[in-house]
Short mmCIF file of N, CA and C in Angstrom, two decimals:
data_model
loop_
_atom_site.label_atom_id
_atom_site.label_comp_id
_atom_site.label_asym_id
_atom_site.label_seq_id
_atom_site.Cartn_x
_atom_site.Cartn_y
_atom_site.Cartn_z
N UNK A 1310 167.35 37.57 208.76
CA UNK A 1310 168.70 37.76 209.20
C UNK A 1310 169.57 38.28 208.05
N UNK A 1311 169.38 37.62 206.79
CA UNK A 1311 170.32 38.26 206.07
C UNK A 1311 169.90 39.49 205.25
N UNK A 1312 168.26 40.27 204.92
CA UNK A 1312 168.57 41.56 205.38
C UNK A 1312 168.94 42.42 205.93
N UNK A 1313 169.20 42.00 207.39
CA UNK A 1313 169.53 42.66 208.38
C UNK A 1313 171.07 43.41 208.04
N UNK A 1314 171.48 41.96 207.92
CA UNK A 1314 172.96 42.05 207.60
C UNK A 1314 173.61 42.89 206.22
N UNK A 1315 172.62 42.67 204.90
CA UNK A 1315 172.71 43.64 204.01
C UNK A 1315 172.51 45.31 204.32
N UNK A 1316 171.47 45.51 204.91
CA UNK A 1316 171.41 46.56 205.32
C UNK A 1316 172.37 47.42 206.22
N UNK A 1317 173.04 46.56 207.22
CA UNK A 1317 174.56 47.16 208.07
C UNK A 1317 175.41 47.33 207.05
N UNK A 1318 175.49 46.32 205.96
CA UNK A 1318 176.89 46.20 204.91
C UNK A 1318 176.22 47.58 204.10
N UNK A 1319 175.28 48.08 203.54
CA UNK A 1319 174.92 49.48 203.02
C UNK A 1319 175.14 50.38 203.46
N UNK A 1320 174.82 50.61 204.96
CA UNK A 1320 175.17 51.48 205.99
C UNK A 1320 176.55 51.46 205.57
N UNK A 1321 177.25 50.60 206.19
CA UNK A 1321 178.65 50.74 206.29
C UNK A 1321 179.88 51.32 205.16
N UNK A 1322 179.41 50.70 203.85
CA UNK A 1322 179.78 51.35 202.68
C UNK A 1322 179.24 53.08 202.49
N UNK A 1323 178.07 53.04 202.65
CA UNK A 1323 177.95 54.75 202.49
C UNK A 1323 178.52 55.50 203.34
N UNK A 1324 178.44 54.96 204.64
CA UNK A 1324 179.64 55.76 205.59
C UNK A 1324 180.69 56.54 205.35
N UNK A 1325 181.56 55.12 204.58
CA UNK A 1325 182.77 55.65 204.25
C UNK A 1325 182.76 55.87 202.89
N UNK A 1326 181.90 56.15 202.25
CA UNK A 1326 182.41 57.01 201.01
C UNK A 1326 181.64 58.30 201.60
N UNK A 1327 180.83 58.38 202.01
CA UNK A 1327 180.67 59.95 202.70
C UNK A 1327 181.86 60.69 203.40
N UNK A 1328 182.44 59.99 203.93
CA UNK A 1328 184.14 60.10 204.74
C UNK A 1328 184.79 60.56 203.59
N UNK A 1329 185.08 60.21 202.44
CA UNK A 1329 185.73 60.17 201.37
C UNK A 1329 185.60 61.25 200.58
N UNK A 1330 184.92 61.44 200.35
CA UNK A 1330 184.23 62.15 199.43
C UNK A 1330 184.48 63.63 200.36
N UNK A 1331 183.97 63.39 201.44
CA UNK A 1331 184.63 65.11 202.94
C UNK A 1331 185.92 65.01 202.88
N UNK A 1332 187.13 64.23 203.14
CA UNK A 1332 188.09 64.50 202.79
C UNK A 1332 188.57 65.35 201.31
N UNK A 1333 187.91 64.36 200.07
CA UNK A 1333 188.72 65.57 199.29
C UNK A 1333 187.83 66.41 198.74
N UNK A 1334 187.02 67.18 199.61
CA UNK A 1334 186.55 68.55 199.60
C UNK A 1334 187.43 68.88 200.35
N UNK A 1335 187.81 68.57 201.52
CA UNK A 1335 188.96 69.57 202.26
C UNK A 1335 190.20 69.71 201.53
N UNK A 1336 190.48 68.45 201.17
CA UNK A 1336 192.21 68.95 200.25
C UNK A 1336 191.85 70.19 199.71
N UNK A 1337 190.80 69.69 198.94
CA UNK A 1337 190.56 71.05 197.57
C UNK A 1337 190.79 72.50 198.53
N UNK A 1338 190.34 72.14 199.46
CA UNK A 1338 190.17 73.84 200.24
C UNK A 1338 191.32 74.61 200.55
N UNK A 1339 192.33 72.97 201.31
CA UNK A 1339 193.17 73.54 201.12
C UNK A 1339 194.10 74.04 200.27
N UNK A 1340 193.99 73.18 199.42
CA UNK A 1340 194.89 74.03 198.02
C UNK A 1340 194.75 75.19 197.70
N UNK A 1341 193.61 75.99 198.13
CA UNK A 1341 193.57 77.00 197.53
C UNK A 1341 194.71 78.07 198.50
N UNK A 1342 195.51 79.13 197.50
CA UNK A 1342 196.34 79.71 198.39
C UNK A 1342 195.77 80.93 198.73
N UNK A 1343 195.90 81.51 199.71
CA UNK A 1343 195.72 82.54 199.97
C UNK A 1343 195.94 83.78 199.46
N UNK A 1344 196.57 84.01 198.63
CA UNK A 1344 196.75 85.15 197.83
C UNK A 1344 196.30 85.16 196.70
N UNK A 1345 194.98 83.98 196.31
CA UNK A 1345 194.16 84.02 195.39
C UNK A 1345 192.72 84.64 196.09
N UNK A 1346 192.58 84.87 197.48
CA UNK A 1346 191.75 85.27 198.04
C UNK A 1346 191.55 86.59 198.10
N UNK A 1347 190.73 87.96 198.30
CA UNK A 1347 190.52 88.66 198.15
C UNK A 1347 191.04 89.86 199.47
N UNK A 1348 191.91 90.81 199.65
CA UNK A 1348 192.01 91.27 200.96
C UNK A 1348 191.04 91.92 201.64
N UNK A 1349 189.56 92.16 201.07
CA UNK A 1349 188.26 92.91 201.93
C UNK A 1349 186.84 92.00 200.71
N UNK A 1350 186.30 92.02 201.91
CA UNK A 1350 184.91 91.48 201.31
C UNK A 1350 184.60 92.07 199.88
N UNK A 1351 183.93 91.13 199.30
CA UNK A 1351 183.44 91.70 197.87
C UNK A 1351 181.82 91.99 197.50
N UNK A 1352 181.65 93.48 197.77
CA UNK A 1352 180.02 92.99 197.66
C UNK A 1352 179.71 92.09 196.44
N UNK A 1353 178.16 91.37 196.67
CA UNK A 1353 177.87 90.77 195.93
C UNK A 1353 176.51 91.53 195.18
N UNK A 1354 176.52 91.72 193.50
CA UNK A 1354 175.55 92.36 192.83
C UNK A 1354 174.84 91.38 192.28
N UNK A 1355 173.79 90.96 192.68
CA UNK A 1355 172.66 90.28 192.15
C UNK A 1355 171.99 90.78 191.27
N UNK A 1356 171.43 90.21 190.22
CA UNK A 1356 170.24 90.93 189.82
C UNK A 1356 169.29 90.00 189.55
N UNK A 1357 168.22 90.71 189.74
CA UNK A 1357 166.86 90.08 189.79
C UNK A 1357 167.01 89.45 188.23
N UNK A 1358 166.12 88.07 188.24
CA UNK A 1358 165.34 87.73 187.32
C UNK A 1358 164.43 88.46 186.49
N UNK A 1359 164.33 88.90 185.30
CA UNK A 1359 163.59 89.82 184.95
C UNK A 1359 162.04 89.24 185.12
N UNK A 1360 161.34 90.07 186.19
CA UNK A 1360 160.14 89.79 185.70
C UNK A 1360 158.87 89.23 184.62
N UNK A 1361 158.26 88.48 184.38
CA UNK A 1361 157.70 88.29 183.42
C UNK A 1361 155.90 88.77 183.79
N UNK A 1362 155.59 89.24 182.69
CA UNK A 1362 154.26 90.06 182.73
C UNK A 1362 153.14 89.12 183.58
N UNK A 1363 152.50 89.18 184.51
CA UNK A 1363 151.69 87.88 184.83
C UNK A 1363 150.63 88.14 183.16
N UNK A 1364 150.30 86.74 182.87
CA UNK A 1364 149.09 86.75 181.88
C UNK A 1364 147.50 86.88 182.61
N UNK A 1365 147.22 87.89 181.56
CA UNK A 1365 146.03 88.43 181.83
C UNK A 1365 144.67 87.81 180.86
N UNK A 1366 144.01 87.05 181.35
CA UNK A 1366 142.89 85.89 180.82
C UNK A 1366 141.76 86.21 180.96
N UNK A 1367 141.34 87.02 182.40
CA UNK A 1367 140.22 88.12 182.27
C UNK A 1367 140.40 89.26 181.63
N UNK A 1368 139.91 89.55 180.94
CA UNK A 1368 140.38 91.02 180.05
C UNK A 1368 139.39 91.90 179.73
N UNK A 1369 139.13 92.51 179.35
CA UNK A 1369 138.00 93.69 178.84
C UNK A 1369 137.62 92.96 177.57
N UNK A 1370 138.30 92.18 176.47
CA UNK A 1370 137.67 91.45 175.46
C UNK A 1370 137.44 90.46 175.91
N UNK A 1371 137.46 89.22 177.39
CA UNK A 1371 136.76 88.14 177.63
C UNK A 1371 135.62 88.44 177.30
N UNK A 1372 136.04 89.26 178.75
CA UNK A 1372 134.14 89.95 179.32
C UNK A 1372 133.20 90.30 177.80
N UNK A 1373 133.68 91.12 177.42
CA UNK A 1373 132.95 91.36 176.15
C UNK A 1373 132.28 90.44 175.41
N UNK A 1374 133.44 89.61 174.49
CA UNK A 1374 132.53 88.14 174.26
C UNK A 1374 132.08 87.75 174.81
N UNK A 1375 132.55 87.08 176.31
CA UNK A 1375 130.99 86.27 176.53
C UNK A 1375 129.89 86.58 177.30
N UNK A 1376 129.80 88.35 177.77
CA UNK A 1376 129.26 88.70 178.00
C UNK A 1376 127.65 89.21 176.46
N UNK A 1377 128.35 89.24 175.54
CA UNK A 1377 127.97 88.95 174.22
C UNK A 1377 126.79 87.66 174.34
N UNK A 1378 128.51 86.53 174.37
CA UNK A 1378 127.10 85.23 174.52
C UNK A 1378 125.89 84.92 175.24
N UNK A 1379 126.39 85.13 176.38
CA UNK A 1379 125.48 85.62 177.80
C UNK A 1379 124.21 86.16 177.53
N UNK A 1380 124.36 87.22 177.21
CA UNK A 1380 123.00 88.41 176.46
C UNK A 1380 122.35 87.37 175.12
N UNK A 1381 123.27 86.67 174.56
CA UNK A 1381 122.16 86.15 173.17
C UNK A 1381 121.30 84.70 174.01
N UNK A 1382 122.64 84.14 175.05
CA UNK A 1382 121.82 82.66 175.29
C UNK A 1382 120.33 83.02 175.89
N UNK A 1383 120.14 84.21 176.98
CA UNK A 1383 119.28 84.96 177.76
C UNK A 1383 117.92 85.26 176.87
N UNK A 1384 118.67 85.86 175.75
CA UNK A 1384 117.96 86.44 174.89
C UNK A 1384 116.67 85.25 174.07
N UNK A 1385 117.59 84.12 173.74
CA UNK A 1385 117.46 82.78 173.20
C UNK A 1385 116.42 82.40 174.01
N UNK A 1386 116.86 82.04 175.45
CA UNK A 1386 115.75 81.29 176.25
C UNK A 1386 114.59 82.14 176.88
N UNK A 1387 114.65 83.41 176.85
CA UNK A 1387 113.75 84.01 177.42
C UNK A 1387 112.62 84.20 176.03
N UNK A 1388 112.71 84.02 174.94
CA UNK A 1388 112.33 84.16 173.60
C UNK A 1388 111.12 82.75 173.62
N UNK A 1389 112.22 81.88 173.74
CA UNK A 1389 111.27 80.47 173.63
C UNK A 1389 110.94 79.95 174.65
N UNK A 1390 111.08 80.87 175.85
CA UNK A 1390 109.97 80.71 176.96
C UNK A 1390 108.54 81.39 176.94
N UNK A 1391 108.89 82.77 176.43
CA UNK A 1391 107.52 83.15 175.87
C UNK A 1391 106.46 82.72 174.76
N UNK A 1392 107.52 82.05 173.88
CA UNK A 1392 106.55 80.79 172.71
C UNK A 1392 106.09 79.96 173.35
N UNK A 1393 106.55 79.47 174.44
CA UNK A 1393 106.21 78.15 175.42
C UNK A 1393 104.69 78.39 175.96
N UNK A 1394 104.95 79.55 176.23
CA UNK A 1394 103.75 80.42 176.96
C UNK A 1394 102.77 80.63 176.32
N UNK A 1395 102.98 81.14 175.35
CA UNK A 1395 102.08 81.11 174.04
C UNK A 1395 101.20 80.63 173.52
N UNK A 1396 101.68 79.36 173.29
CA UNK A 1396 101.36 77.44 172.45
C UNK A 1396 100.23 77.65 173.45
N UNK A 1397 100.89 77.36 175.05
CA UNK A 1397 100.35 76.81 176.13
C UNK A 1397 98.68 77.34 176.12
N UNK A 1398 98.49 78.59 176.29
CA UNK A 1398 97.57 79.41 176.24
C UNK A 1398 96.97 79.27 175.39
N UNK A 1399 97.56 79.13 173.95
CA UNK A 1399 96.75 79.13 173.40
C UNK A 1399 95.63 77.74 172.76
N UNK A 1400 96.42 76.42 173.24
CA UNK A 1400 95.93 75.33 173.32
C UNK A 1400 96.51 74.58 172.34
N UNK A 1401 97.40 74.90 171.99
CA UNK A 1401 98.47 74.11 170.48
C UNK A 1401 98.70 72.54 171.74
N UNK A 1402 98.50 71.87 170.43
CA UNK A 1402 98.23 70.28 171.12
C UNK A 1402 99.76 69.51 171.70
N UNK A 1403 100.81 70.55 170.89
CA UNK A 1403 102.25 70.24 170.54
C UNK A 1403 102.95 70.37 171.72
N UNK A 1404 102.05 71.31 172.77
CA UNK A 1404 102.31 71.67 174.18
C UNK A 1404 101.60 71.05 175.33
N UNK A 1405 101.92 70.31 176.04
CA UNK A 1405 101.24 69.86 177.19
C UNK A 1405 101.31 70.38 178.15
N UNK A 1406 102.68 70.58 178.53
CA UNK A 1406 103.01 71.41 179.41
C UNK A 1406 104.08 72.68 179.34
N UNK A 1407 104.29 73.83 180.49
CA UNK A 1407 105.47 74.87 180.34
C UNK A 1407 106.23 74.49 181.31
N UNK A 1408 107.28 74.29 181.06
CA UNK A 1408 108.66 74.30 182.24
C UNK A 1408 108.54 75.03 183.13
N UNK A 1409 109.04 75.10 184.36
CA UNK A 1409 109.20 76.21 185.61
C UNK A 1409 110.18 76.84 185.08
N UNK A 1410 110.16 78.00 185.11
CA UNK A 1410 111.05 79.18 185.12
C UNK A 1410 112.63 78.31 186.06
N UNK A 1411 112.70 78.41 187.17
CA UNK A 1411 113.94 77.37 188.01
C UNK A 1411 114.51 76.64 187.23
N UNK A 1412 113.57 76.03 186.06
CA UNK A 1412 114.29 74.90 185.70
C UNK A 1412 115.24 75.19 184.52
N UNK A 1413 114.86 75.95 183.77
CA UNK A 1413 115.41 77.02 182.52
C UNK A 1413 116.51 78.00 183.07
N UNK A 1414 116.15 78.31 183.88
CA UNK A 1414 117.48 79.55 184.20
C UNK A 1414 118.54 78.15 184.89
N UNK A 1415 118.61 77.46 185.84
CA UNK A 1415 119.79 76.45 186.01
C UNK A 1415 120.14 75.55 184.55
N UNK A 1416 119.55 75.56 183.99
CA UNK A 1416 119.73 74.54 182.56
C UNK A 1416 120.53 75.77 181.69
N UNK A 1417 120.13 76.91 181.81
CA UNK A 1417 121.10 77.56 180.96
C UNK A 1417 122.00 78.74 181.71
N UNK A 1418 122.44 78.07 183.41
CA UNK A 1418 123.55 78.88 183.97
C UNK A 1418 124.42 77.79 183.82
N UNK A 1419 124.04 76.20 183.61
CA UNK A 1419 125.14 75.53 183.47
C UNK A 1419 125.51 75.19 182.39
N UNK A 1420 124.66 75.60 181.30
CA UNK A 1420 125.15 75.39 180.20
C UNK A 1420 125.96 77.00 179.95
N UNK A 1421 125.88 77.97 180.10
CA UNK A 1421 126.43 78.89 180.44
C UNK A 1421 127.69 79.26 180.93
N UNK A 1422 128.08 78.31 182.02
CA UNK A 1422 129.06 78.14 183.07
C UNK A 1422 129.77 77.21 182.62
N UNK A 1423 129.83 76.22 181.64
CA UNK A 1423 130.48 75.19 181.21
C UNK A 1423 131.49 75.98 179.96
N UNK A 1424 130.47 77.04 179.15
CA UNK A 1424 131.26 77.83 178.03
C UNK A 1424 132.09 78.66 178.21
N UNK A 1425 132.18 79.19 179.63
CA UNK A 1425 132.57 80.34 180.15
C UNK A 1425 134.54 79.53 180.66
N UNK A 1426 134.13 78.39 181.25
CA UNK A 1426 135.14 77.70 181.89
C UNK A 1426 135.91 77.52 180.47
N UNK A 1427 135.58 76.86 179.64
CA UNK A 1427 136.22 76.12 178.44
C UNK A 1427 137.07 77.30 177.73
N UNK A 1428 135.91 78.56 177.57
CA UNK A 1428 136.80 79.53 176.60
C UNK A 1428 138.02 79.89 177.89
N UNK A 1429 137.67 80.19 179.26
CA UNK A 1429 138.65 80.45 179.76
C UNK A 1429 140.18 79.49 180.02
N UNK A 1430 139.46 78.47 179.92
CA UNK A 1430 141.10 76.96 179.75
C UNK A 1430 141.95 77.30 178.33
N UNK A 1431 141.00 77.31 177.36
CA UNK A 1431 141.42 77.85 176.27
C UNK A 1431 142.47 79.09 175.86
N UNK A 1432 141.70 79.98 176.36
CA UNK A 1432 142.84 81.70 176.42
C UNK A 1432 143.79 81.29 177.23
N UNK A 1433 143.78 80.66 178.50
CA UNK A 1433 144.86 80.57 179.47
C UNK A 1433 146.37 79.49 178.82
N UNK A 1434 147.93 80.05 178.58
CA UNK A 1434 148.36 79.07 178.14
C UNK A 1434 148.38 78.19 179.40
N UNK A 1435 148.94 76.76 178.67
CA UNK A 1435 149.27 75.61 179.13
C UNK A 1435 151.04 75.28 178.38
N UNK A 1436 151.59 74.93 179.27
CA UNK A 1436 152.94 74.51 178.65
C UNK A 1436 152.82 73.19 178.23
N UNK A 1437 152.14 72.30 178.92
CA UNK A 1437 152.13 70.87 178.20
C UNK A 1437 151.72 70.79 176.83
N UNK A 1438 150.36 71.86 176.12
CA UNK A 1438 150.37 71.50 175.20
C UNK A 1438 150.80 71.73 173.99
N UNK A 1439 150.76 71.27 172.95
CA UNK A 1439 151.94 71.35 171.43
C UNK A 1439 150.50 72.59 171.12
N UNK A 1440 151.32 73.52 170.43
CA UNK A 1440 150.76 74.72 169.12
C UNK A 1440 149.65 75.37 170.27
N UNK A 1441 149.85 75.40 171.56
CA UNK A 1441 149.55 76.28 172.32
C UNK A 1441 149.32 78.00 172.11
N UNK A 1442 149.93 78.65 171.32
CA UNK A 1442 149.78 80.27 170.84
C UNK A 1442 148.94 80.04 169.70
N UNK A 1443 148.43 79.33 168.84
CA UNK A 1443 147.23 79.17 168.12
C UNK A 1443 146.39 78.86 168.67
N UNK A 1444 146.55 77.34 169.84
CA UNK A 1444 144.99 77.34 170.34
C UNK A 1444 144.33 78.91 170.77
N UNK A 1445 145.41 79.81 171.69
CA UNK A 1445 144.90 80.89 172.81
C UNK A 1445 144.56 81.41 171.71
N UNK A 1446 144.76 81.61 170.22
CA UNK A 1446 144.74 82.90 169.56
C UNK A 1446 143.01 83.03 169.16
N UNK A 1447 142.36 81.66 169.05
CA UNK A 1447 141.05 80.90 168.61
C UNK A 1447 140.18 81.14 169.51
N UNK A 1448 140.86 81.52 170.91
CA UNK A 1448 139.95 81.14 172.28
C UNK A 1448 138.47 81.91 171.58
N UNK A 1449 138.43 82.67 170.88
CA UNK A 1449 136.45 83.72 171.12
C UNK A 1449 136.22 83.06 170.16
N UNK A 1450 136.87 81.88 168.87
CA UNK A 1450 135.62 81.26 167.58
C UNK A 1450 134.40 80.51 168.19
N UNK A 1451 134.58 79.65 169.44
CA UNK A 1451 133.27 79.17 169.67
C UNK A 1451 132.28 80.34 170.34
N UNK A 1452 132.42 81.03 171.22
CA UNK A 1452 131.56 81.99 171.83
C UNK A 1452 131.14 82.96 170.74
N UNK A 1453 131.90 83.42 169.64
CA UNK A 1453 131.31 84.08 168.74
C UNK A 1453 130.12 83.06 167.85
N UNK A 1454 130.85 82.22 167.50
CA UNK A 1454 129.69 81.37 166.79
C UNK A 1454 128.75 81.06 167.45
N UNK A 1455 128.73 80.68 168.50
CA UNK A 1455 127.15 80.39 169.67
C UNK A 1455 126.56 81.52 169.65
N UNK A 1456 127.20 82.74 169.77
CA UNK A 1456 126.37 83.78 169.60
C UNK A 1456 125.79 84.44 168.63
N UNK A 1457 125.86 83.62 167.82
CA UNK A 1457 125.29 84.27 166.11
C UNK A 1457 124.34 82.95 166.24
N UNK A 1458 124.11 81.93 166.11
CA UNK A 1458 123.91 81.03 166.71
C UNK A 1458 122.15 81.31 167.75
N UNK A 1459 122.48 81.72 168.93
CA UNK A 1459 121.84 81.89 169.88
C UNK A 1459 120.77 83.04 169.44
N UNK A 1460 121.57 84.16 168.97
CA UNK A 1460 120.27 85.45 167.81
C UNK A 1460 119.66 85.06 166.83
N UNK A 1461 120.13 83.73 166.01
CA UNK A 1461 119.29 83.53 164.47
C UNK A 1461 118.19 82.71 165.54
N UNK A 1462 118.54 81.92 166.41
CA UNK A 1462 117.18 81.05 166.78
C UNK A 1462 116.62 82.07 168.18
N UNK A 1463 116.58 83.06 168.39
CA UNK A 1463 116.03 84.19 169.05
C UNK A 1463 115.15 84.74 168.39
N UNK A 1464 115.82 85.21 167.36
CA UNK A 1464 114.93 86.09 166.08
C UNK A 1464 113.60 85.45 165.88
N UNK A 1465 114.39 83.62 165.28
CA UNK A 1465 113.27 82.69 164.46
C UNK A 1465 111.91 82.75 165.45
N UNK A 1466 112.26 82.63 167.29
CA UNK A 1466 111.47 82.40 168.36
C UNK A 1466 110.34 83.87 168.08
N UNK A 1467 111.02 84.73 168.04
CA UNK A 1467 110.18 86.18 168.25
C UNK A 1467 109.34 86.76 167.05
N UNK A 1468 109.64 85.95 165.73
CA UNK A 1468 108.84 85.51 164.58
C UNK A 1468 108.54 84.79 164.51
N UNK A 1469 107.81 83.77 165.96
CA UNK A 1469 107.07 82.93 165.70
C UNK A 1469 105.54 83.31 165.73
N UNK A 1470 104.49 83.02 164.11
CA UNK A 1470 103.36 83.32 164.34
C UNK A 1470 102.03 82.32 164.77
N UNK A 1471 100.95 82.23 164.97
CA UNK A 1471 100.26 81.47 165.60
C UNK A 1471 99.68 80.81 164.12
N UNK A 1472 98.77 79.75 164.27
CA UNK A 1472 98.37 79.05 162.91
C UNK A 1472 97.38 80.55 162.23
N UNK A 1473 97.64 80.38 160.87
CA UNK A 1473 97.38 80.88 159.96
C UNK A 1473 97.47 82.31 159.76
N UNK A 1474 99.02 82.30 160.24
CA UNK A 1474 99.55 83.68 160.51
C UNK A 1474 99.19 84.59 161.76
N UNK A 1475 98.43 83.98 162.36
CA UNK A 1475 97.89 85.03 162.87
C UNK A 1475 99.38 85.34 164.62
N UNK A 1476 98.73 86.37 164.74
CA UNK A 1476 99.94 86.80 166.15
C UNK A 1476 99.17 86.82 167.22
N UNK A 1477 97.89 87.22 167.36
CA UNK A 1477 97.47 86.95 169.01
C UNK A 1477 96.45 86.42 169.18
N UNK A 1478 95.81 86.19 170.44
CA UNK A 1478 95.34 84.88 171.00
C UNK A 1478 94.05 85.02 169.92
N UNK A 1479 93.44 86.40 169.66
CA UNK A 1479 91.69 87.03 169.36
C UNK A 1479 91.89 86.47 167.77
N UNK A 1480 92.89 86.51 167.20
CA UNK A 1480 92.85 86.43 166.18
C UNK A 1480 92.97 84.96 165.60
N UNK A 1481 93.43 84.08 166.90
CA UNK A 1481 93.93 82.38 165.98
C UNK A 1481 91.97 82.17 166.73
N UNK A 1482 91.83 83.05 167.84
CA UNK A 1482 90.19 82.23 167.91
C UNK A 1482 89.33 82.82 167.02
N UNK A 1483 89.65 83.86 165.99
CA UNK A 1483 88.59 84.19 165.22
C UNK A 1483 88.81 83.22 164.19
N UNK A 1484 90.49 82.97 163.90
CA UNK A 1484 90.11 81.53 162.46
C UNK A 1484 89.93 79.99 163.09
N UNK A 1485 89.56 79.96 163.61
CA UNK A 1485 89.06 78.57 164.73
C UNK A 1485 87.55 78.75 164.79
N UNK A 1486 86.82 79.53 165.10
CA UNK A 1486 85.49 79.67 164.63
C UNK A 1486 84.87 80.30 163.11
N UNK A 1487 85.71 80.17 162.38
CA UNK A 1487 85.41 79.80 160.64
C UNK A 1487 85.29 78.90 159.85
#
C-alpha cells in the first residue's frame, strides 16, 4: 500500500513540474517580438561534416607481408614434410610414423589464420587504446620476423642430409652395408 501511494505522489509531482516547466517555454515565446523575426523565410545552409577517409587495413602492403609469410610457413611445412618422408623411408628409428597430409595443412591454416587476424587487429586503429599510432605503425614486425624465421628453418629442412652425409636412399644403404 504504501508504494502504491509513493508512486501516485511521483506521478503527481512530475506532472506538475512538466506543467511548469511548458508554461515558461511559452512566456519565453512569447516575449519574443515580432520585429525580431524575419519578413520571408531564411534558407538554411548546412554543410556537411567533412568526410573522413574510411581506413584502409587491407592494402597492397598487408597482402604483401603476409602473403610473404604465407609462402615461407608453406614453404616451412612442405620442407619438413618431405624430411618426414624421408626418415620414414628410409628407416631412421627417430620416425615411427608420417602425419596425414589433412592434418598439417589444418595445423598450419590455423596457425596461419590466427597471424593473419592478430596483424590485422593490430593495423586496424582502436580508440580505446593508449599509443595506438605506434602500435598500427609495428603492425608487419611480427609477420616479418616469422618470415625470416619460417626460411632459416626451411633452408635448415632442405639441407637436411641422411647419416653420413649422404643425400639419397642408394647411398645411406651403401654405408649401412660397410
Amino acid at each position: 500500500m504504501t508504494a502504491v501511494r509513493l508512486l501516485i505522489f511521483a506521478l503527481m509531482l512530475a506532472g506538475r513540474l512538466a506543467a511548469q516547466s511548458l508554461a515558461v517555454q511559452n512566456m519565453d515565446i512569447d516575449k519574443i517580438a515580432a520585429s525580431s523575426l524575419p519578413a520571408a523565410p531564411v534558407p538554411m545552409t548546412t554543410t556537411a561534416p567533412p568526410r573522413t577517409k574510411p581506413e584502409r587495413v587491407l592494402d597492397k602492403k598487408f597482402f604483401a607481408v603476409m602473403g610473404s609469410l604465407g609462402g615461407a610457413e608453406s614453404f616451412r611445412f612442405a620442407s619438413r614434410k618431405l624430411v618426414l618422408d624421408n626418415e620414414f623411408a628410409a628407416g631412421a628409428p627417430w620416425v615411427t610414423s608420417v602425419p596425414a597430409n589433412q592434418y598439417i595443412v589444418a595445423k598450419g591454416l590455423a596457425l596461419y589464420s590466427s597471424e593473419f587476424l592478430v596483424a590485422f587487429e593490430v593495423k586496424k586503429s582502436h580508440s580505446w587504446l593508449p599509443g595506438d599510432r605506434i602500435i598500427r605503425r609495428l603492425w608487419w614486425a611480427y609477420p616479418a620476423a616469422m618470415t625470416a624465421i619460417h626460411i632459416k628453418n626451411a633452408v635448415g629442412n632442405v639441407r637436411t642430409q641422411g647419416p653420413g652425409g649422404c643425400t639419397s636412399a642408394e647411398c645411406a644403404l651403401e654405408m649401412q652395408t660397410q
